[in-house]
PDB file of C-alpha atoms and ligand atoms in Angstrom:
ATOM      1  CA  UNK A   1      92.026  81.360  96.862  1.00 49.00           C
ATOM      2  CA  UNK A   2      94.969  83.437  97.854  1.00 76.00           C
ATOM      3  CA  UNK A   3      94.381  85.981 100.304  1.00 87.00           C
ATOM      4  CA  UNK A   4      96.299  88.467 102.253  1.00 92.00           C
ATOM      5  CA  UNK A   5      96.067  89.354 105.523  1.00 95.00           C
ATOM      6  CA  UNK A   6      99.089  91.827 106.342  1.00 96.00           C
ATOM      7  CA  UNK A   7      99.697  94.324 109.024  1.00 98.00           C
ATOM      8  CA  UNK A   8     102.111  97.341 107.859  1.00 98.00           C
ATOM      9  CA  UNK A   9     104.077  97.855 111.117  1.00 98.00           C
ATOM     10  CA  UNK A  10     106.045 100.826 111.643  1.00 98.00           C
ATOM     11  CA  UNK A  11     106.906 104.520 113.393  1.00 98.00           C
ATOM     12  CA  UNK A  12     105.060 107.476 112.173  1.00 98.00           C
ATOM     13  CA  UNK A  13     106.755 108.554 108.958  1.00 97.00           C
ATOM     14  CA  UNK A  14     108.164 104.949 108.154  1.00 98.00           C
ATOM     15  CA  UNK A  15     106.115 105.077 104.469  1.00 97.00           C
ATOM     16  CA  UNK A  16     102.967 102.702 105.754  1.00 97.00           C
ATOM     17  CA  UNK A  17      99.899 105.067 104.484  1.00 95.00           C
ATOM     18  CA  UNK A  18     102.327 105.453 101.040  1.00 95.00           C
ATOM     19  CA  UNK A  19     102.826 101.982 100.382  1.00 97.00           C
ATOM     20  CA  UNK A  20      99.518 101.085 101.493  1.00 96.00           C
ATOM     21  CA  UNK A  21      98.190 103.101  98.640  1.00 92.00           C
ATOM     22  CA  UNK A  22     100.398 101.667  96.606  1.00 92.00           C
ATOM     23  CA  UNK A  23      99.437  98.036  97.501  1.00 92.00           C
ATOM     24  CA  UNK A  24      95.898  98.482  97.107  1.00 88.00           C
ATOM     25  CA  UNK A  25      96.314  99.931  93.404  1.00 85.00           C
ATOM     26  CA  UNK A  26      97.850  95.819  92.720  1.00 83.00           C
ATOM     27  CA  UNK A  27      96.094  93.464  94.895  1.00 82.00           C
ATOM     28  CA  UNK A  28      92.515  93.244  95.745  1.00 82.00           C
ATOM     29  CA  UNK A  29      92.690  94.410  99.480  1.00 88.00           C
ATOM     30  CA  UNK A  30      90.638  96.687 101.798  1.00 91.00           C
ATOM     31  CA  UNK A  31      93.389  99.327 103.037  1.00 93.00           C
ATOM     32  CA  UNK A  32      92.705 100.089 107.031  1.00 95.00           C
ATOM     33  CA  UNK A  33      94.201 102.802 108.427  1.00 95.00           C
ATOM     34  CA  UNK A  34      93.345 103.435 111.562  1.00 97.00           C
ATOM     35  CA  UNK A  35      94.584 107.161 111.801  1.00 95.00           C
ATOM     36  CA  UNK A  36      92.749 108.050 108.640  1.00 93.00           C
ATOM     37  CA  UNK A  37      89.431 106.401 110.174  1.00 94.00           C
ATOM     38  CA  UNK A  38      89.734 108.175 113.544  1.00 95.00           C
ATOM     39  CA  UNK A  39      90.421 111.745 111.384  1.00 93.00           C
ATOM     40  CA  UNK A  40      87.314 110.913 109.552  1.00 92.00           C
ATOM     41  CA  UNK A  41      85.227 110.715 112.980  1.00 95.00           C
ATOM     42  CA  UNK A  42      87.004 113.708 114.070  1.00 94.00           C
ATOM     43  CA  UNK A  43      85.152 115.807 111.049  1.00 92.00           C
ATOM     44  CA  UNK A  44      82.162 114.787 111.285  1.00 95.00           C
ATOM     45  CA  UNK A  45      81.954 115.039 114.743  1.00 96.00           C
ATOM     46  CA  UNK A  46      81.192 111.464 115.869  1.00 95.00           C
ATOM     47  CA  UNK A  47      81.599 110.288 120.041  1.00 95.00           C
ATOM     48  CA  UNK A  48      84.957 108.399 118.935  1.00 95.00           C
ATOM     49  CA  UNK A  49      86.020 111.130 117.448  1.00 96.00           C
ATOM     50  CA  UNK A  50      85.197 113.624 120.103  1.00 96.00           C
ATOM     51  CA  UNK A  51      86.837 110.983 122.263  1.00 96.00           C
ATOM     52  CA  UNK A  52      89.972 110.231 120.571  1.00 97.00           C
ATOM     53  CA  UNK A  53      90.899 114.194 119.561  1.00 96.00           C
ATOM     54  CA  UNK A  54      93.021 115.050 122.571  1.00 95.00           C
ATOM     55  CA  UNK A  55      94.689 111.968 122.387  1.00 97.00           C
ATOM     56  CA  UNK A  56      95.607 112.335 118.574  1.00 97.00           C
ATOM     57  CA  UNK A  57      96.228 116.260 119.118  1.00 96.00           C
ATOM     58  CA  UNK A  58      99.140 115.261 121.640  1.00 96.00           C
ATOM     59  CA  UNK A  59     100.425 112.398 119.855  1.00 97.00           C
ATOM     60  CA  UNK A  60      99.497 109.936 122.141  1.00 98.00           C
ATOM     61  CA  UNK A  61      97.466 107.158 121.946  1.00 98.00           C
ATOM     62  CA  UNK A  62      94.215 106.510 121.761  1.00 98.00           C
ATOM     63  CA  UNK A  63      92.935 104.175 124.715  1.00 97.00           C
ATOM     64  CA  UNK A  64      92.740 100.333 123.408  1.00 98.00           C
ATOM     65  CA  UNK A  65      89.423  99.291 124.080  1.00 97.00           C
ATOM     66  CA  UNK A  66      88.284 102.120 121.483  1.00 96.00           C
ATOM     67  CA  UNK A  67      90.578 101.343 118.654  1.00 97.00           C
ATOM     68  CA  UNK A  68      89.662  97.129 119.576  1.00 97.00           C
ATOM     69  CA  UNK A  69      86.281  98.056 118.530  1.00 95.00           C
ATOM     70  CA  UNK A  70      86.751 100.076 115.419  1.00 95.00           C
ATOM     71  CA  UNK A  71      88.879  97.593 114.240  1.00 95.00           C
ATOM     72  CA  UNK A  72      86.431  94.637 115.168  1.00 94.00           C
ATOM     73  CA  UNK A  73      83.470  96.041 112.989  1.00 92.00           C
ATOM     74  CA  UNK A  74      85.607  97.005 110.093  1.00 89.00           C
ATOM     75  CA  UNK A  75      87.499  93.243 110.038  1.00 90.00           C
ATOM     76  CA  UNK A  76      83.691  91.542 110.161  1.00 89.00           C
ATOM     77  CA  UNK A  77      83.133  92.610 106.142  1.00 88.00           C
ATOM     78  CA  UNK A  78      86.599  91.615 104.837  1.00 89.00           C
ATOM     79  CA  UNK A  79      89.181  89.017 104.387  1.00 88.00           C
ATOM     80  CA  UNK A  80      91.736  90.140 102.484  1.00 91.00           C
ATOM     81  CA  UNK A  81      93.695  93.145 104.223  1.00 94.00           C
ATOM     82  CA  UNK A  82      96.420  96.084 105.039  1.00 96.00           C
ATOM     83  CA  UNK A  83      96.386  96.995 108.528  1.00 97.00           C
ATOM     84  CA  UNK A  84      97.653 100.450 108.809  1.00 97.00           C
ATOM     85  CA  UNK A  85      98.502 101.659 112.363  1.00 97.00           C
ATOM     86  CA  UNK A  86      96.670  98.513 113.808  1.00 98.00           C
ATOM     87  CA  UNK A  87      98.100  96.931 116.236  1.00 98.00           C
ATOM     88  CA  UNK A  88     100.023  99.605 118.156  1.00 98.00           C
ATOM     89  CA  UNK A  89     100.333  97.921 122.005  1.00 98.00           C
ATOM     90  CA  UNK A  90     100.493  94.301 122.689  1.00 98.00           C
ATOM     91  CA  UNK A  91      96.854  94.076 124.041  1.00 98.00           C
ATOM     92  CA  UNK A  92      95.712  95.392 120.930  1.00 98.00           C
ATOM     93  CA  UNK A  93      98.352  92.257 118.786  1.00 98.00           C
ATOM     94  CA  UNK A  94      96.355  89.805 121.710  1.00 98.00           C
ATOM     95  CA  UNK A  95      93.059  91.499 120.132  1.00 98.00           C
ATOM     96  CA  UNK A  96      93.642  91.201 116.902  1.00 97.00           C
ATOM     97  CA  UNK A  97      94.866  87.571 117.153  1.00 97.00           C
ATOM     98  CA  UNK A  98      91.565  86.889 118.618  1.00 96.00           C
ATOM     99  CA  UNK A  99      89.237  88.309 116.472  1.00 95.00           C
ATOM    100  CA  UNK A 100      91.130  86.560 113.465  1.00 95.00           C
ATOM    101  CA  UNK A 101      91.184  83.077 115.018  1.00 94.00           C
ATOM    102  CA  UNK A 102      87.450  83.649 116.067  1.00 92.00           C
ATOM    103  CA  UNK A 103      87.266  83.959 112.281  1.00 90.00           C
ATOM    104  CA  UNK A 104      89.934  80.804 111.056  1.00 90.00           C
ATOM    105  CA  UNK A 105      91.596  84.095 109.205  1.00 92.00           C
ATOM    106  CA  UNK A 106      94.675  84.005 110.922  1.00 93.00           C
ATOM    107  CA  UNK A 107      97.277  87.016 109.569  1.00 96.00           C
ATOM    108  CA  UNK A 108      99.501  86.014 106.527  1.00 95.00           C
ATOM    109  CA  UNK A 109     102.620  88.496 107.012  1.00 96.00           C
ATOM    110  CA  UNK A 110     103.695  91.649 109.428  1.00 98.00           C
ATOM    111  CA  UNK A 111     105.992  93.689 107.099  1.00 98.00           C
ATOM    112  CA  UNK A 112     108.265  96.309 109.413  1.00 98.00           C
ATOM    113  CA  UNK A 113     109.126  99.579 108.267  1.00 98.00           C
ATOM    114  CA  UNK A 114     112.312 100.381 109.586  1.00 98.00           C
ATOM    115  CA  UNK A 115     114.470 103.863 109.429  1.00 98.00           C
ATOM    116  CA  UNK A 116     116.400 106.077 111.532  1.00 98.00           C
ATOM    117  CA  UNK A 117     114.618 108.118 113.946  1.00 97.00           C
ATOM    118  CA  UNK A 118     116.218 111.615 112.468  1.00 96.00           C
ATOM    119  CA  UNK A 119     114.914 110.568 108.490  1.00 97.00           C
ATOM    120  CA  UNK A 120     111.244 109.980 109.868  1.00 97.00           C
ATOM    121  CA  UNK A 121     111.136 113.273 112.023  1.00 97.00           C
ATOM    122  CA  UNK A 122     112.105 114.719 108.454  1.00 96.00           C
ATOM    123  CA  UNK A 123     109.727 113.286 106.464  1.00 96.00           C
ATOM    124  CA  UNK A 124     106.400 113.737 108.692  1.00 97.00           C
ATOM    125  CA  UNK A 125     107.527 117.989 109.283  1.00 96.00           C
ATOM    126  CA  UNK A 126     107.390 118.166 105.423  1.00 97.00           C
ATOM    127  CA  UNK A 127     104.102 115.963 104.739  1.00 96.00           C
ATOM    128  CA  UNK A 128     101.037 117.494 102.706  1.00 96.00           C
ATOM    129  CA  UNK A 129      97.946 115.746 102.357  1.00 95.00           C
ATOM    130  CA  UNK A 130      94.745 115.836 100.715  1.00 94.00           C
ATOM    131  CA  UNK A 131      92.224 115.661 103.293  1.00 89.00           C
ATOM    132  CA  UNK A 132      89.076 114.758 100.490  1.00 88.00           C
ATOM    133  CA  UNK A 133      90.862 111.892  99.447  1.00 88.00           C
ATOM    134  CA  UNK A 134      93.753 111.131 102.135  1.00 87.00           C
ATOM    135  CA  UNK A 135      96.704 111.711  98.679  1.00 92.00           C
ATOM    136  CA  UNK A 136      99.940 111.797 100.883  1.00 93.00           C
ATOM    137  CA  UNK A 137     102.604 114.166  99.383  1.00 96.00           C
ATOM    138  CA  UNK A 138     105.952 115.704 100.856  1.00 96.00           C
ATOM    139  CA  UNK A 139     107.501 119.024  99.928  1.00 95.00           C
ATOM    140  CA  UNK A 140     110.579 117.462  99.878  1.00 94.00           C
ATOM    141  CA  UNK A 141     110.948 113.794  98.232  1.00 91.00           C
ATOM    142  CA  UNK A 142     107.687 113.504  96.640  1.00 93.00           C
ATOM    143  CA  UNK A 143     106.276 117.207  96.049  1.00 96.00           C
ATOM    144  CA  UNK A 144     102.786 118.268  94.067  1.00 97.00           C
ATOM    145  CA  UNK A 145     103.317 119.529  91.086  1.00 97.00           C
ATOM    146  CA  UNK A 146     101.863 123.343  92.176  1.00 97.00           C
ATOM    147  CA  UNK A 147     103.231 124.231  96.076  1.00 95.00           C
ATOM    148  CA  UNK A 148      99.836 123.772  98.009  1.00 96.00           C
ATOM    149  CA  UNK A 149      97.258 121.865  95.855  1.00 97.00           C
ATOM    150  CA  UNK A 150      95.945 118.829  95.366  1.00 98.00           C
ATOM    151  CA  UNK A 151      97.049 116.960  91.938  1.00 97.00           C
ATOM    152  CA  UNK A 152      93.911 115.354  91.131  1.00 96.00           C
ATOM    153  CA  UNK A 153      91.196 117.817  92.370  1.00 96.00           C
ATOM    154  CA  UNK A 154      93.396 121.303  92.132  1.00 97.00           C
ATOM    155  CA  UNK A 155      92.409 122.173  95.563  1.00 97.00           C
ATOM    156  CA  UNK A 156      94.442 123.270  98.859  1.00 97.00           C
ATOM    157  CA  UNK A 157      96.455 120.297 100.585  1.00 97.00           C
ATOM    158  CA  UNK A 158      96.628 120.465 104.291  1.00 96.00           C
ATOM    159  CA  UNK A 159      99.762 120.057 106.792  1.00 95.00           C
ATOM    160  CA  UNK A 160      98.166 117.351 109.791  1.00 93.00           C
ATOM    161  CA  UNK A 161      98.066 119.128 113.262  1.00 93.00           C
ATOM    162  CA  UNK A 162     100.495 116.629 114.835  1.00 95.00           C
ATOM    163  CA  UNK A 163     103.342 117.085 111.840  1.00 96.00           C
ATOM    164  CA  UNK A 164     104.690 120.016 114.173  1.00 95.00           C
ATOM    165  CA  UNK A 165     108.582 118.945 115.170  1.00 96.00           C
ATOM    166  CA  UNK A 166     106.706 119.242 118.763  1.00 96.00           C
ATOM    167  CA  UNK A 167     104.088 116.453 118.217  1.00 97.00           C
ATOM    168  CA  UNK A 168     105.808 114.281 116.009  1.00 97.00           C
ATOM    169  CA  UNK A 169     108.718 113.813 118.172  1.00 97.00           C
ATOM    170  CA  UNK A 170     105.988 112.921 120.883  1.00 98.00           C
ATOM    171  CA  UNK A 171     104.484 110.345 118.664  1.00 98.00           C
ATOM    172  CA  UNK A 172     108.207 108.854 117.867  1.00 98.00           C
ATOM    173  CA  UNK A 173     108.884 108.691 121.495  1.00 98.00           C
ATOM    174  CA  UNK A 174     105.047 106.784 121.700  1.00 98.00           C
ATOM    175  CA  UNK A 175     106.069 104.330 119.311  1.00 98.00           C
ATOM    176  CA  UNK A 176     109.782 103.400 120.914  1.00 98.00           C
ATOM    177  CA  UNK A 177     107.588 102.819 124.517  1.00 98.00           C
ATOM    178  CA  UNK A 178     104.178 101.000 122.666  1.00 98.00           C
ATOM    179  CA  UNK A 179     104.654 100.096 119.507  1.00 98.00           C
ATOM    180  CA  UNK A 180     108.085  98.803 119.217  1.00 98.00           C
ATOM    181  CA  UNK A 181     107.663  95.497 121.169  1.00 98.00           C
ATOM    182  CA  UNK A 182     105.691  94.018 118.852  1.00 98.00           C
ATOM    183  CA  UNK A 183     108.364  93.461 116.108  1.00 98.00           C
ATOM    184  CA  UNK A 184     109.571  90.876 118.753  1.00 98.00           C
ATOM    185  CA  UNK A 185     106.276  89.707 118.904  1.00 98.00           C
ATOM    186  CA  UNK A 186     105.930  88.962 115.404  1.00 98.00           C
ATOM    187  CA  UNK A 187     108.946  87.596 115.224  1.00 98.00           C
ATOM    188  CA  UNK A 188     108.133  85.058 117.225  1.00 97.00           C
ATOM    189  CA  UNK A 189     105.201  84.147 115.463  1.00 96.00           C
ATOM    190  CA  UNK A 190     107.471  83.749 112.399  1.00 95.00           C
ATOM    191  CA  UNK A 191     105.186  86.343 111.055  1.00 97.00           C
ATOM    192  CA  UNK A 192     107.778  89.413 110.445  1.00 97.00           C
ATOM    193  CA  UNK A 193     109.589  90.572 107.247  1.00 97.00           C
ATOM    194  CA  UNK A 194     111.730  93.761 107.546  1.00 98.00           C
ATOM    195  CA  UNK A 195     111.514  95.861 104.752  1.00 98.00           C
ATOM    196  CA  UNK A 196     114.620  98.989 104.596  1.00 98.00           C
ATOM    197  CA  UNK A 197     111.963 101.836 104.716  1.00 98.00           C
ATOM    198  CA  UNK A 198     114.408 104.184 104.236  1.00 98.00           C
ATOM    199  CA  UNK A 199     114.828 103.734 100.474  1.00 98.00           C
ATOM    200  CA  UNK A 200     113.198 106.028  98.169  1.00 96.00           C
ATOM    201  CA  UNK A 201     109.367 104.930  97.790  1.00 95.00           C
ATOM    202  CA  UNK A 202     109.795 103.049  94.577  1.00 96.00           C
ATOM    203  CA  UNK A 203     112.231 101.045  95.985  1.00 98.00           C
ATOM    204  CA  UNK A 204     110.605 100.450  98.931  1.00 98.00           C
ATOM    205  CA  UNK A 205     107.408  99.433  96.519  1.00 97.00           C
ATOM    206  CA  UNK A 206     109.687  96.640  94.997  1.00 97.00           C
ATOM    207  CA  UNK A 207     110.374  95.118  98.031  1.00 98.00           C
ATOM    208  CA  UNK A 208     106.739  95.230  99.527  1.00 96.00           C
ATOM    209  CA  UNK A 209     105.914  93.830  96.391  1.00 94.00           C
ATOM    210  CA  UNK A 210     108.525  91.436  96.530  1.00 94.00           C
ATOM    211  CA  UNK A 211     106.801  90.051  99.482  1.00 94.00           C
ATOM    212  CA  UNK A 212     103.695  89.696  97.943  1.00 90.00           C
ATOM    213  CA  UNK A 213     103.550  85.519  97.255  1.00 87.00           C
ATOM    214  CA  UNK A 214     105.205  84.938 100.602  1.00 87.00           C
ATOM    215  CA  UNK A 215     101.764  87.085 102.037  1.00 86.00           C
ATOM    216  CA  UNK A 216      99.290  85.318  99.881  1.00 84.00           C
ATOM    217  CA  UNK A 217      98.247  81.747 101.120  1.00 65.00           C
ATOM    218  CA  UNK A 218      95.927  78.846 100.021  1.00 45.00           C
ATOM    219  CA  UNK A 219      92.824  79.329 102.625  1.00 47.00           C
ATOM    220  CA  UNK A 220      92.175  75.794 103.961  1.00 42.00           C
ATOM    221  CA  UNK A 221      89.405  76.625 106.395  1.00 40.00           C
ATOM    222  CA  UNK A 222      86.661  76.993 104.489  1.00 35.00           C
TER     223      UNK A 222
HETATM  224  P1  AP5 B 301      98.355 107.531 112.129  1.00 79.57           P
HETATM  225  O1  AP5 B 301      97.570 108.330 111.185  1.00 79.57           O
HETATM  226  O2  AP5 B 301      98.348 106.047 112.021  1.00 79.57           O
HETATM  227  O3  AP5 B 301      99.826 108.076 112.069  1.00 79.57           O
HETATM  228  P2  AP5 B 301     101.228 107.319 112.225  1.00 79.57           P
HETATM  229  O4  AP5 B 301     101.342 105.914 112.568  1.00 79.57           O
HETATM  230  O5  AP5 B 301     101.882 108.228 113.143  1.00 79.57           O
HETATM  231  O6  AP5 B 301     101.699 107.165 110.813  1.00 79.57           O
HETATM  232  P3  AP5 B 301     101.880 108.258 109.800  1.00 79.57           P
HETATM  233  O7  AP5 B 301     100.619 108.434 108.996  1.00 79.57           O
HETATM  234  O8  AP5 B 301     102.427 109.504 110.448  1.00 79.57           O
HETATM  235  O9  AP5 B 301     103.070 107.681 108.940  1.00 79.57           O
HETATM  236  P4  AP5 B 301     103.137 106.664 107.713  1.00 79.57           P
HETATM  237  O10 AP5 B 301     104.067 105.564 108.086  1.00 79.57           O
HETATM  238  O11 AP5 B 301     101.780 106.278 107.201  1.00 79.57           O
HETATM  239  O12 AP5 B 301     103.893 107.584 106.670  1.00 79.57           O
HETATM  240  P5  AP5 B 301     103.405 108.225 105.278  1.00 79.57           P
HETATM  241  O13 AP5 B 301     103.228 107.153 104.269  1.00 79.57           O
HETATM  242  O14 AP5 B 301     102.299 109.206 105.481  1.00 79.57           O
HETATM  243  O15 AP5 B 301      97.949 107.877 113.637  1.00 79.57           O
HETATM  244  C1  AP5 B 301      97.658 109.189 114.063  1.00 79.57           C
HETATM  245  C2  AP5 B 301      97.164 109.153 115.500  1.00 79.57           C
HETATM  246  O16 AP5 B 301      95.932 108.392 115.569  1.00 79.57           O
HETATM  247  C3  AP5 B 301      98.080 108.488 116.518  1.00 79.57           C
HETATM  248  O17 AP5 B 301      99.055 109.373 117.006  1.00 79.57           O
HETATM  249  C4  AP5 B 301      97.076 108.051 117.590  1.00 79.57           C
HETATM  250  O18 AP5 B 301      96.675 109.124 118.407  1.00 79.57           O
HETATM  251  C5  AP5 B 301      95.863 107.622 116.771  1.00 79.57           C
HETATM  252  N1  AP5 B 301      95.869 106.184 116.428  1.00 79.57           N
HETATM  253  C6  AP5 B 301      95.912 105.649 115.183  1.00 79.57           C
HETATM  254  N2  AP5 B 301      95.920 104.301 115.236  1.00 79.57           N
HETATM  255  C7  AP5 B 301      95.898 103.987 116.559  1.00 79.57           C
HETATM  256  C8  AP5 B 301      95.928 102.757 117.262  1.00 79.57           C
HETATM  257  N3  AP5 B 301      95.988 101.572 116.627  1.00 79.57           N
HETATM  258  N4  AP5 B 301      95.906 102.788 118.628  1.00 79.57           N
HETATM  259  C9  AP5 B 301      95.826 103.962 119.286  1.00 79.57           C
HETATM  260  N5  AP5 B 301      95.813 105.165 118.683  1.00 79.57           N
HETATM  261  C10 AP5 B 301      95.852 105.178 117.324  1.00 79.57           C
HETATM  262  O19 AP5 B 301     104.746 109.029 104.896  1.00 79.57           O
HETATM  263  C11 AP5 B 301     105.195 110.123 105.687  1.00 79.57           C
HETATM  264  C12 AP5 B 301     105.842 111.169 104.778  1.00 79.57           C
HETATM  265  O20 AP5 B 301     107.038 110.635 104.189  1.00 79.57           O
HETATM  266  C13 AP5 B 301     104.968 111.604 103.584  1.00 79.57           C
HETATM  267  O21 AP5 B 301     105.191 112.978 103.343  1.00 79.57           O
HETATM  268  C14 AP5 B 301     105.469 110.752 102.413  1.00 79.57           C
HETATM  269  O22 AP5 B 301     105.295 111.395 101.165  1.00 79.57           O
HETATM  270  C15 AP5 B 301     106.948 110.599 102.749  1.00 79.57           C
HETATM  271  N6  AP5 B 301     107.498 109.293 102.361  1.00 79.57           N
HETATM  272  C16 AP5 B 301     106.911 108.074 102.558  1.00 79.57           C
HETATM  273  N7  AP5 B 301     107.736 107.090 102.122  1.00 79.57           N
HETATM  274  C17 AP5 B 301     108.864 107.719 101.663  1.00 79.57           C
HETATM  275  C18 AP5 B 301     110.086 107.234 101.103  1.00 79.57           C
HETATM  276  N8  AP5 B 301     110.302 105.919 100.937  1.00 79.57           N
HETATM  277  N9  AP5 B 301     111.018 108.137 100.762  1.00 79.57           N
HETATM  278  C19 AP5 B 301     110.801 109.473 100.930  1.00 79.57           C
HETATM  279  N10 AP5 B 301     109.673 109.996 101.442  1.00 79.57           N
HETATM  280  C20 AP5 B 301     108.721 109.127 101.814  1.00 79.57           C
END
């Protein structure tokens, strides 16, 4: 059987949620994003979600050991994924490489997202998204087709609270400090494949796709 196991690495804005969406329309695989999990909790009220909102609102991150286990009992019904957001720090890469080996389901591919700092700020000031069904649109390179709602269910779209110029430069300056070391890490694994995320998104499609028999794998451990 081949399965993949991928993590979509990348700063806020880089196209991961997009492509994700994308991916999952092709091959069989359970799309995780973490962000769109912790905005669900947020809604309904939940203790993460209580927990993780001032983090979120500021655009930093959410503490480790919360995200570890979120991730844990999501991973423990599926073998064949997208990681989206997951792992952001290097104790949470350590995490995930044990929960996975626990398993014999080791990862299959890291694909990085990579564009300039000035394109992403761009992009996430002029997202839209449909909160019932997580649709991401942007006014600019990939607008609905009335200003304001939804394609599919005709209703309002929603700007995310940490899209502000403010925020979003916060999270960018997160992701340089947190996030960034782990392309290294991956690349030491032999794991990483850079995609050019700043390419329109059906470009950027063909090369995710592209990737797609490197990511799949026989499984031998069953
Ligand atoms: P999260 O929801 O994961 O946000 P993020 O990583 O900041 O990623 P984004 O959703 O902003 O960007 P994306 O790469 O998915 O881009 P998208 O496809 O939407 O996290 C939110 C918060 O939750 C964090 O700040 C943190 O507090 C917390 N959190 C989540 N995970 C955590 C973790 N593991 N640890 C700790 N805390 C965690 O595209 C962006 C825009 O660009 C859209 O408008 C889209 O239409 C457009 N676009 C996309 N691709 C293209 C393209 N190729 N060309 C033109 N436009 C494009």
């Amino acid at each position: 059987v081949s399965e993949i196991r991928v993590v979509f690495l990348g700063a806020p804005g880089a196209g991961k949620g997009t492509q994700a969406t994308l991916l999952r329309q092709q091959a069989s695989v359970t799309h995780f994003s973490t962000g769109d999990v912790l905005r669900r909790h947020r809604i309904e009220k939940t203790p993460l979600g209580l927990q993780a909102e001032a983090c979120m609102d500021r655009g930093e991150l959410v503490p480790d050991a919360l995200i570890i286990a979120l991730v844990e009992a999501e991973l423990a019904t599926t073998s064949m994924f997208v990681l989206d957001g997951f792992p952001r720090t290097l104790s949470q890469a350590e995490a995930l490489d044990t929960m996975l080996a626990t398993r014999c389901m080791p990862l299959t591919g890291v694909l990085f997202f990579d564009a300039p700092r000035d394109l992403l700020l761009r992009r996430l000031t002029a997202r839209w998204v449909n909160p019932r069904t997580g649709r991401i649109y942007n006014t600019i390179t990939d607008p609905p087709r009335a200003a304001g709602i939804d394609d599919d269910d005709g209703l309002p779209l929603e700007q995310r609270v940490d899209d502000t110029l403010e925020t979003a430069t916060r999270r960018l300056d997160v992701y340089e400090q947190q996030t960034a070391p782990l392309i290294a890490y991956y690349t030491q694994r032999g794991l990483l494949t850079r995609i050019n995320a700043a390419a329109d998104i059906e470009d950027v499609a063909a090369q995710v796709r592209a990737t797609i028999p490197a990511l799949q794998r026989m499984e031998t451990h069953r």
